Amino acid sequence: DMKVTQMPRYLIKRMGENVLLECGQDMSHETMYWYRQDPGLGLQLIYISYDVDSNSEGDIPKGYRVSRKKREHFSLILDSAKTNQTSVYFCASSLRENSDYTFGSGTRLLVI
Amino acid sequence: KTQVEQSPQSLVVRQGENCVLQCNYSVTPDNHLRWFKQDTGKGLVSLTVLVHENDKTSNGRYSATLDKDAKHSTLHITATLLDDTATYICVVGDRGSALGRLHFGAGTQLIVIP
């Protein structure tokens, strides 16, 4: 069953701590994304990765960085987490020339 | 400024009733439009995609229309079931490839009651 897997599902961190969110996909998709979802807002794009070590900023990259060393794996890193980074983070993947997107189930991050 | 507006924000219907969800957008260019279903605590699952002017699609009890001139789409759910309770999200893609950007609406929360 083709899917995008996110780990962990839930995470509580203190302000200033580092956070690592992981995402894997088993479809050999070239393109992967990190979004955040906040109440009353549509999903906002944080970073997009077109392939290994080929990453671009999305609409709200400040406070985040990413790493993609293998095609099937895309990490989101928060260096020194802030309370306003409390959110639900979604990873997604797609084929380069195809507009089909597969989303993970999300990671719920609480920064206290 | 939000480029994808969905209405209503929330909706309660009785099981078996039909409902219509609306999506208005200002994204340009508007290559395609997707409707996603998001169950509580889950990811987004694609219901249908509309590409062409005046497209109509049908996927079981879900059907959708797209009017590119008016930049408007509707999602119809017929004979609702309790499992239809979810948030329905309208997404407009500005290109036909992964190089494009997706513009997300905030969603319509549908609650189906017995």
mmCIF file of C-alpha atoms in Angstrom:
data_model
loop_
_atom_site.group_PDB
_atom_site.id
_atom_site.type_symbol
_atom_site.label_atom_id
_atom_site.label_comp_id
_atom_site.label_asym_id
_atom_site.label_seq_id
_atom_site.Cartn_x
_atom_site.Cartn_y
_atom_site.Cartn_z
ATOM 1 C CA ASP A 1 0.000 0.000 0.000
ATOM 2 C CA MET A 2 1.625 3.276 -1.155
ATOM 3 C CA LYS A 3 1.932 5.732 1.662
ATOM 4 C CA VAL A 4 3.687 8.604 3.373
ATOM 5 C CA THR A 5 4.725 7.868 6.958
ATOM 6 C CA GLN A 6 5.391 10.548 9.524
ATOM 7 C CA MET A 7 7.123 10.142 12.852
ATOM 8 C CA PRO A 8 6.419 10.917 15.577
ATOM 9 C CA ARG A 9 2.648 11.380 15.571
ATOM 10 C CA TYR A 10 2.704 13.549 18.700
ATOM 11 C CA LEU A 11 5.518 15.592 20.212
ATOM 12 C CA ILE A 12 5.839 17.987 23.133
ATOM 13 C CA LYS A 13 8.945 20.155 23.334
ATOM 14 C CA ARG A 14 10.083 23.049 25.503
ATOM 15 C CA MET A 15 10.835 26.422 23.953
ATOM 16 C CA GLY A 16 14.443 26.510 22.772
ATOM 17 C CA GLU A 17 14.774 22.762 22.240
ATOM 18 C CA ASN A 18 15.614 21.279 18.859
ATOM 19 C CA VAL A 19 12.927 19.347 17.028
ATOM 20 C CA LEU A 20 13.263 16.700 14.330
ATOM 21 C CA LEU A 21 10.226 15.601 12.336
ATOM 22 C CA GLU A 22 10.697 12.686 9.976
ATOM 23 C CA CYS A 23 8.863 11.680 6.841
ATOM 24 C CA GLY A 24 9.241 8.661 4.603
ATOM 25 C CA GLN A 25 7.574 7.545 1.384
ATOM 26 C CA ASP A 26 7.680 4.243 -0.470
ATOM 27 C CA MET A 27 6.567 5.434 -3.909
ATOM 28 C CA SER A 28 9.921 6.701 -5.249
ATOM 29 C CA HIS A 29 8.368 10.132 -5.608
ATOM 30 C CA GLU A 30 10.918 12.788 -6.496
ATOM 31 C CA THR A 31 9.137 15.721 -4.908
ATOM 32 C CA MET A 32 8.357 16.031 -1.215
ATOM 33 C CA TYR A 33 6.826 18.811 0.855
ATOM 34 C CA TRP A 34 6.448 20.014 4.419
ATOM 35 C CA TYR A 35 3.306 21.966 5.342
ATOM 36 C CA ARG A 36 1.865 23.229 8.589
ATOM 37 C CA GLN A 37 -1.837 23.429 9.369
ATOM 38 C CA ASP A 38 -3.243 25.892 11.865
ATOM 39 C CA PRO A 39 -6.884 26.373 12.902
ATOM 40 C CA GLY A 40 -8.835 28.520 10.467
ATOM 41 C CA LEU A 41 -6.021 28.597 7.919
ATOM 42 C CA GLY A 42 -5.241 26.543 4.870
ATOM 43 C CA LEU A 43 -2.090 24.446 4.795
ATOM 44 C CA GLN A 44 1.001 26.596 4.388
ATOM 45 C CA LEU A 45 4.092 25.395 2.517
ATOM 46 C CA ILE A 46 7.294 25.440 4.562
ATOM 47 C CA TYR A 47 9.751 23.708 2.247
ATOM 48 C CA ILE A 48 9.709 21.744 -0.983
ATOM 49 C CA SER A 49 12.294 19.218 -2.094
ATOM 50 C CA TYR A 50 12.647 18.296 -5.764
ATOM 51 C CA ASP A 51 15.107 15.474 -5.110
ATOM 52 C CA VAL A 52 18.082 14.584 -2.921
ATOM 53 C CA ASP A 53 19.843 17.763 -1.741
ATOM 54 C CA SER A 54 17.598 19.905 -3.970
ATOM 55 C CA ASN A 55 15.461 21.884 -1.553
ATOM 56 C CA SER A 56 13.653 25.213 -1.896
ATOM 57 C CA GLU A 57 11.955 27.508 0.556
ATOM 58 C CA GLY A 58 8.202 27.603 0.571
ATOM 59 C CA ASP A 59 6.034 30.430 1.800
ATOM 60 C CA ILE A 60 6.948 30.292 5.506
ATOM 61 C CA PRO A 61 10.495 28.868 5.831
ATOM 62 C CA LYS A 62 11.662 31.100 8.687
ATOM 63 C CA GLY A 63 12.600 29.068 11.751
ATOM 64 C CA TYR A 64 12.788 25.793 9.833
ATOM 65 C CA ARG A 65 15.320 23.853 7.828
ATOM 66 C CA VAL A 66 15.144 20.570 5.979
ATOM 67 C CA SER A 67 17.316 17.660 5.009
ATOM 68 C CA ARG A 68 16.914 15.187 2.160
ATOM 69 C CA LYS A 69 19.810 12.759 1.857
ATOM 70 C CA LYS A 70 17.763 9.890 0.427
ATOM 71 C CA ARG A 71 14.890 10.169 -2.044
ATOM 72 C CA GLU A 72 12.503 8.330 0.263
ATOM 73 C CA HIS A 73 13.210 10.408 3.342
ATOM 74 C CA PHE A 74 12.617 14.108 4.100
ATOM 75 C CA SER A 75 13.240 15.676 7.514
ATOM 76 C CA LEU A 76 12.031 18.956 8.994
ATOM 77 C CA ILE A 77 14.227 20.514 11.671
ATOM 78 C CA LEU A 78 13.360 23.265 14.105
ATOM 79 C CA ASP A 79 16.458 24.719 15.707
ATOM 80 C CA SER A 80 15.386 26.282 19.000
ATOM 81 C CA ALA A 81 11.638 25.774 18.848
ATOM 82 C CA LYS A 82 9.293 28.654 19.526
ATOM 83 C CA THR A 83 5.786 28.556 20.962
ATOM 84 C CA ASN A 84 4.350 29.892 17.686
ATOM 85 C CA GLN A 85 5.619 26.756 15.976
ATOM 86 C CA THR A 86 2.964 24.758 17.800
ATOM 87 C CA SER A 87 1.015 23.282 14.903
ATOM 88 C CA VAL A 88 0.182 20.174 12.945
ATOM 89 C CA TYR A 89 2.867 19.390 10.394
ATOM 90 C CA PHE A 90 2.083 17.454 7.243
ATOM 91 C CA CYS A 91 4.491 15.835 4.847
ATOM 92 C CA ALA A 92 3.432 15.065 1.280
ATOM 93 C CA SER A 93 4.976 13.630 -1.860
ATOM 94 C CA SER A 94 4.214 13.700 -5.582
ATOM 95 C CA LEU A 95 5.604 12.621 -8.904
ATOM 96 C CA ARG A 96 7.483 15.346 -10.755
ATOM 97 C CA GLU A 97 5.165 15.503 -13.721
ATOM 98 C CA ASN A 98 2.003 14.488 -11.944
ATOM 99 C CA SER A 99 -0.249 16.547 -9.769
ATOM 100 C CA ASP A 100 -1.283 13.630 -7.563
ATOM 101 C CA TYR A 101 -0.284 14.217 -3.974
ATOM 102 C CA THR A 102 -0.072 11.738 -1.105
ATOM 103 C CA PHE A 103 -0.189 13.162 2.410
ATOM 104 C CA GLY A 104 1.027 11.703 5.665
ATOM 105 C CA SER A 105 -1.167 11.592 8.765
ATOM 106 C CA GLY A 106 0.567 14.553 10.371
ATOM 107 C CA THR A 107 2.730 15.267 13.415
ATOM 108 C CA ARG A 108 1.118 17.254 16.205
ATOM 109 C CA LEU A 109 3.795 19.440 17.795
ATOM 110 C CA LEU A 110 3.239 21.360 21.008
ATOM 111 C CA VAL A 111 5.959 23.802 22.065
ATOM 112 C CA ILE A 112 5.617 24.916 25.671
ATOM 113 C CA LYS B 1 -4.895 37.686 1.368
ATOM 114 C CA THR B 2 -6.545 34.263 1.256
ATOM 115 C CA GLN B 3 -6.762 33.090 -2.334
ATOM 116 C CA VAL B 4 -9.109 30.181 -1.685
ATOM 117 C CA GLU B 5 -12.315 30.807 0.254
ATOM 118 C CA GLN B 6 -14.602 27.998 1.316
ATOM 119 C CA SER B 7 -18.167 28.191 2.538
ATOM 120 C CA PRO B 8 -19.837 27.394 4.739
ATOM 121 C CA GLN B 9 -17.196 27.240 7.465
ATOM 122 C CA SER B 10 -19.161 24.436 9.106
ATOM 123 C CA LEU B 11 -22.284 22.464 8.318
ATOM 124 C CA VAL B 12 -24.469 19.987 10.190
ATOM 125 C CA VAL B 13 -26.722 17.617 8.257
ATOM 126 C CA ARG B 14 -28.751 14.558 9.136
ATOM 127 C CA GLN B 15 -27.704 11.189 7.795
ATOM 128 C CA GLY B 16 -29.251 10.626 4.392
ATOM 129 C CA GLU B 17 -29.488 14.293 3.478
ATOM 130 C CA ASN B 18 -27.565 15.873 0.615
ATOM 131 C CA CYS B 19 -25.197 18.794 1.020
ATOM 132 C CA VAL B 20 -23.233 21.231 -1.132
ATOM 133 C CA LEU B 21 -19.869 22.760 -0.286
ATOM 134 C CA GLN B 22 -18.588 25.858 -2.065
ATOM 135 C CA CYS B 23 -15.122 27.006 -3.074
ATOM 136 C CA ASN B 24 -14.259 30.401 -4.547
ATOM 137 C CA TYR B 25 -10.713 31.281 -5.493
ATOM 138 C CA SER B 26 -8.569 33.993 -7.025
ATOM 139 C CA VAL B 27 -5.507 31.878 -7.854
ATOM 140 C CA THR B 28 -4.009 32.637 -11.261
ATOM 141 C CA PRO B 29 -3.243 30.636 -13.253
ATOM 142 C CA ASP B 30 -5.689 27.975 -12.089
ATOM 143 C CA ASN B 31 -4.386 24.773 -13.612
ATOM 144 C CA HIS B 32 -6.471 22.337 -11.561
ATOM 145 C CA LEU B 33 -8.629 22.100 -8.476
ATOM 146 C CA ARG B 34 -8.807 19.221 -6.008
ATOM 147 C CA TRP B 35 -11.162 18.377 -3.202
ATOM 148 C CA PHE B 36 -9.660 16.562 -0.221
ATOM 149 C CA LYS B 37 -11.317 14.885 2.747
ATOM 150 C CA GLN B 38 -9.560 15.147 6.096
ATOM 151 C CA ASP B 39 -10.827 12.951 8.892
ATOM 152 C CA THR B 40 -10.132 14.235 12.389
ATOM 153 C CA GLY B 41 -6.482 13.646 13.243
ATOM 154 C CA LYS B 42 -5.651 12.262 9.833
ATOM 155 C CA GLY B 43 -4.039 13.402 6.613
ATOM 156 C CA LEU B 44 -5.708 14.640 3.458
ATOM 157 C CA VAL B 45 -7.214 12.143 1.055
ATOM 158 C CA SER B 46 -7.992 13.210 -2.501
ATOM 159 C CA LEU B 47 -11.636 12.865 -3.550
ATOM 160 C CA THR B 48 -11.544 14.275 -7.049
ATOM 161 C CA VAL B 49 -9.608 16.548 -9.376
ATOM 162 C CA LEU B 50 -11.043 19.011 -11.897
ATOM 163 C CA VAL B 51 -8.915 20.362 -14.690
ATOM 164 C CA HIS B 52 -10.908 21.838 -17.536
ATOM 165 C CA GLU B 53 -13.395 24.650 -17.842
ATOM 166 C CA ASN B 54 -16.849 23.394 -16.810
ATOM 167 C CA ASP B 55 -15.449 20.047 -15.662
ATOM 168 C CA LYS B 56 -17.789 17.747 -13.799
ATOM 169 C CA THR B 57 -16.597 14.685 -11.911
ATOM 170 C CA SER B 58 -18.280 11.927 -9.999
ATOM 171 C CA ASN B 59 -16.805 9.552 -7.433
ATOM 172 C CA GLY B 60 -19.526 7.482 -5.824
ATOM 173 C CA ARG B 61 -21.636 9.780 -3.658
ATOM 174 C CA TYR B 62 -19.264 12.679 -4.277
ATOM 175 C CA SER B 63 -19.625 14.874 -7.344
ATOM 176 C CA ALA B 64 -17.926 18.127 -8.169
ATOM 177 C CA THR B 65 -18.113 20.965 -10.681
ATOM 178 C CA LEU B 66 -15.660 23.611 -11.761
ATOM 179 C CA ASP B 67 -16.408 26.955 -13.422
ATOM 180 C CA LYS B 68 -13.070 28.501 -14.347
ATOM 181 C CA ASP B 69 -14.648 31.701 -15.641
ATOM 182 C CA ALA B 70 -16.227 32.310 -12.241
ATOM 183 C CA LYS B 71 -13.300 30.672 -10.388
ATOM 184 C CA HIS B 72 -15.808 28.609 -8.458
ATOM 185 C CA SER B 73 -16.213 24.952 -7.571
ATOM 186 C CA THR B 74 -18.835 22.951 -5.733
ATOM 187 C CA LEU B 75 -18.660 19.569 -4.014
ATOM 188 C CA HIS B 76 -21.933 17.694 -3.702
ATOM 189 C CA ILE B 77 -22.335 14.836 -1.266
ATOM 190 C CA THR B 78 -25.493 12.799 -1.716
ATOM 191 C CA ALA B 79 -27.157 10.571 0.872
ATOM 192 C CA THR B 80 -24.662 11.476 3.575
ATOM 193 C CA LEU B 81 -23.341 8.830 5.957
ATOM 194 C CA LEU B 82 -21.971 9.255 9.474
ATOM 195 C CA ASP B 83 -18.499 8.478 8.065
ATOM 196 C CA ASP B 84 -18.745 11.588 5.891
ATOM 197 C CA THR B 85 -18.099 13.635 9.045
ATOM 198 C CA ALA B 86 -14.799 15.343 8.229
ATOM 199 C CA THR B 87 -13.222 18.550 6.990
ATOM 200 C CA TYR B 88 -13.385 19.043 3.238
ATOM 201 C CA ILE B 89 -10.582 21.083 1.764
ATOM 202 C CA CYS B 90 -10.508 22.801 -1.617
ATOM 203 C CA VAL B 91 -7.049 23.128 -3.168
ATOM 204 C CA VAL B 92 -6.117 25.015 -6.327
ATOM 205 C CA GLY B 93 -2.918 24.170 -8.197
ATOM 206 C CA ASP B 94 -1.329 26.887 -10.268
ATOM 207 C CA ARG B 95 0.600 24.477 -12.509
ATOM 208 C CA GLY B 96 0.175 20.967 -13.821
ATOM 209 C CA SER B 97 3.366 19.627 -12.320
ATOM 210 C CA ALA B 98 5.025 19.268 -8.961
ATOM 211 C CA LEU B 99 6.820 22.527 -9.741
ATOM 212 C CA GLY B 100 3.580 24.374 -9.170
ATOM 213 C CA ARG B 101 2.209 25.575 -5.897
ATOM 214 C CA LEU B 102 -0.921 24.397 -4.148
ATOM 215 C CA HIS B 103 -3.209 26.984 -2.598
ATOM 216 C CA PHE B 104 -5.311 25.574 0.231
ATOM 217 C CA GLY B 105 -8.661 26.662 1.545
ATOM 218 C CA ALA B 106 -9.264 26.533 5.304
ATOM 219 C CA GLY B 107 -11.871 23.825 4.823
ATOM 220 C CA THR B 108 -15.544 23.204 5.538
ATOM 221 C CA GLN B 109 -16.218 21.122 8.634
ATOM 222 C CA LEU B 110 -19.096 18.740 7.899
ATOM 223 C CA ILE B 111 -20.843 16.966 10.744
ATOM 224 C CA VAL B 112 -23.355 14.250 9.916
ATOM 225 C CA ILE B 113 -25.722 13.373 12.748
ATOM 226 C CA PRO B 114 -28.026 10.350 13.038
#
